[in-house]
Tab-separated table of C-alpha atoms and ligand atoms in Angstrom:
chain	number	residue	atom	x	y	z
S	1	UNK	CA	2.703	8.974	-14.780
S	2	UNK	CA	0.797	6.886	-12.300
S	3	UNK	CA	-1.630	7.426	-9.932
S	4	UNK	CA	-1.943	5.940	-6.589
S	5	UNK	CA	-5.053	6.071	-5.156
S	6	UNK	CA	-4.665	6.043	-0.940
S	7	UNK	CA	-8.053	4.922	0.285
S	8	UNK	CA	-7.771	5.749	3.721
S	9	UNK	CA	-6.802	9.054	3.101
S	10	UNK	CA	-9.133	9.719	0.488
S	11	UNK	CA	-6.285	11.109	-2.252
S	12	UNK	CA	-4.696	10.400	-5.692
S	13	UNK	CA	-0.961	10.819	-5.477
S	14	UNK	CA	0.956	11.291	-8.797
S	15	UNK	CA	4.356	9.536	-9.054
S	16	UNK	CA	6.189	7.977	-12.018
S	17	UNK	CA	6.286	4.400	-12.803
S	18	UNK	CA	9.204	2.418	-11.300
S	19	UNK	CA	8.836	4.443	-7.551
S	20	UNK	CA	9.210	2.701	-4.354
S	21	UNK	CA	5.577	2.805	-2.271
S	22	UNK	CA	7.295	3.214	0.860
S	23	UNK	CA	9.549	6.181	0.150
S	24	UNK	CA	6.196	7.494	-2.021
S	25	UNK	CA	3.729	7.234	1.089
S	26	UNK	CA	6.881	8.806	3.133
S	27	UNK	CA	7.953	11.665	0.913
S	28	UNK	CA	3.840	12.621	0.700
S	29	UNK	CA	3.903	12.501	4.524
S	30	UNK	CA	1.236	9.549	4.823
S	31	UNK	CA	0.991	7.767	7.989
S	32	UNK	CA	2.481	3.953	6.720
S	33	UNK	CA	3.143	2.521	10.188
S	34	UNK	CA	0.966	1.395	13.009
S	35	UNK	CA	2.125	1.733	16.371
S	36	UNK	CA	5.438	-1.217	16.492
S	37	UNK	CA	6.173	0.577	13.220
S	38	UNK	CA	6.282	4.022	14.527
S	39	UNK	CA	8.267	3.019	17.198
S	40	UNK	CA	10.503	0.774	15.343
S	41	UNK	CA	10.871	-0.393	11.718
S	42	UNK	CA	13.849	-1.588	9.367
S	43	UNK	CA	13.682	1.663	7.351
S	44	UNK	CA	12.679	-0.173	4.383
S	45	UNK	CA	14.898	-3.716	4.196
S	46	UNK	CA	11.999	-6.096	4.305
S	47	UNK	CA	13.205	-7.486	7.875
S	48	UNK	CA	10.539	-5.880	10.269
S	49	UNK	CA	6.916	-6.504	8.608
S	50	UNK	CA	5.381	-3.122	10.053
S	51	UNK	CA	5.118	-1.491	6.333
S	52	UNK	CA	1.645	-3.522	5.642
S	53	UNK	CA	-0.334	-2.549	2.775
S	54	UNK	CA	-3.386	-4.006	0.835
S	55	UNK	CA	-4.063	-3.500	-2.790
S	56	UNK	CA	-7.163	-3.226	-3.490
S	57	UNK	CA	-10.134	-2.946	-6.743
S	58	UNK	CA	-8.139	-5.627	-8.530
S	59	UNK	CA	-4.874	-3.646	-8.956
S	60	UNK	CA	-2.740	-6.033	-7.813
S	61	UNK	CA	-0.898	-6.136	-11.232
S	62	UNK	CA	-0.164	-2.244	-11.303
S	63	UNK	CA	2.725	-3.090	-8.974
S	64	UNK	CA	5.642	-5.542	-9.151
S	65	UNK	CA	5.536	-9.126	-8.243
S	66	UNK	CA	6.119	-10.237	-4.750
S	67	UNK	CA	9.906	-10.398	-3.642
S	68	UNK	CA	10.891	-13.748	-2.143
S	69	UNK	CA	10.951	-11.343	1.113
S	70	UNK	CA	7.087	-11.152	0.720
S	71	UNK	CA	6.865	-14.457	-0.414
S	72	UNK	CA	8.570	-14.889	3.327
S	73	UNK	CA	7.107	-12.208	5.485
S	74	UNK	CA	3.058	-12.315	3.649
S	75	UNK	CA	3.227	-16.130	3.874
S	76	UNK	CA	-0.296	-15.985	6.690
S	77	UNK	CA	-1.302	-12.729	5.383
S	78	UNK	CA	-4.034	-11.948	3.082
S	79	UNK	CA	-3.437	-12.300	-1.088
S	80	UNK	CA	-3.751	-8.975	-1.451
S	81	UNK	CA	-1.249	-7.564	1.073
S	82	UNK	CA	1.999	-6.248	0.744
S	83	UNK	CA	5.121	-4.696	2.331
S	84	UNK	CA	5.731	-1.408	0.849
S	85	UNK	CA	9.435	-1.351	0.777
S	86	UNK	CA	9.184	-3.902	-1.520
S	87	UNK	CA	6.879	-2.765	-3.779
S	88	UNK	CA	7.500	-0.735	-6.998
S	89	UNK	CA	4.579	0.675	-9.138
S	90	UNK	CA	4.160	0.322	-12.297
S	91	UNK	CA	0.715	1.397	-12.917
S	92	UNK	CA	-1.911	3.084	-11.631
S	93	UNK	CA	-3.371	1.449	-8.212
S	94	UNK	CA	-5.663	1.465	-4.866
S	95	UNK	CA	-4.112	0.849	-1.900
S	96	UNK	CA	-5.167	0.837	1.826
S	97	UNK	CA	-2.097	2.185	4.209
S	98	UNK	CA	-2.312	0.054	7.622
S	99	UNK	CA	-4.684	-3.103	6.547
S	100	UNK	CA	-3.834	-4.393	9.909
S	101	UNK	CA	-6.315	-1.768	11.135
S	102	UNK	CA	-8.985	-1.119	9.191
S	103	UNK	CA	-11.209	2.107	9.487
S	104	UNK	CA	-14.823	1.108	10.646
S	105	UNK	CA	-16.249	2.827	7.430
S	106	UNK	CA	-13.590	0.654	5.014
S	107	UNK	CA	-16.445	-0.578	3.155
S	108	UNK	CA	-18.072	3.143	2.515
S	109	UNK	CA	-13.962	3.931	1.593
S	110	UNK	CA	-13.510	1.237	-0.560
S	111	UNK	CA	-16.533	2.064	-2.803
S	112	UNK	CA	-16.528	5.727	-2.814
S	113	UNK	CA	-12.581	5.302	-3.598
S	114	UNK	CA	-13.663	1.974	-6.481
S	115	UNK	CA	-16.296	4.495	-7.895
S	116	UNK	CA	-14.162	7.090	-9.605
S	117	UNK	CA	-12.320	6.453	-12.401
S	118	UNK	CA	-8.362	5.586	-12.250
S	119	UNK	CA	-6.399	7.383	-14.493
S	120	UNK	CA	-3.832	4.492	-16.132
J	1	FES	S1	9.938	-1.117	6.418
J	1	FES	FE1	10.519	-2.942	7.429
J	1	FES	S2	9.635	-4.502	6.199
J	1	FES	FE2	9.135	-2.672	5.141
């Protein structure tokens, strides 16, 4: 099993290696989209850039590599951002739903959330 730590929302999510994000953040009833993406995304084909996540504490390699997709769609988008559709875990990981809008206390998030121990 991995964990996936959701920063924003403050909780650890069990799922099994080799899971989708997307459908993960979906089936656990997480808010993934900002506004264009609630009212309109691709439904997880990599065409409409609305399912933006960053991975964060240096857990980049819990997930798979970037698709050429992301190599497409990230290209003037920070190292550390994703599009969930694309992504499958493989490990244990942070992640930050909606990086395009930050919560004003990411920092205090980000630590508290960096602090505890991630099960691998
Ligand atoms: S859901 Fe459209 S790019 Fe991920």
């Amino acid at each position: 099993m991995a964990t996936i730590r959701f920063i924003r929302e403050g909780i650890d999510i069990q799922c099994n290696p080799g899971e989708n994000l997307r459908d993960l953040v979906i089936k656990e009833k997480l808010q993934l989209y900002g506004l264009k993406g609630i009212l309109g995304n691709c439904g997880g084909a990599g065409q409409c850039s609305t399912c933006f996540v960053s991975v964060e504490g240096g857990t980049k390699n819990s997930l798979t590599p970037l698709t050429s997709v992301e190599e497409e769609k990230l290209k003037n988008r920070p190292d550390n951002w994703r599009l969930a559709c694309q992504t499958l875990i493989k490990s244990s990981a942070l992640i930050l739903t909606k990086p395009q809008s930050p919560p004003s206390n990411l920092e205090e998030l980000r630590n508290s959330a960096e602090n505890k121990k991630l099960p691998r």
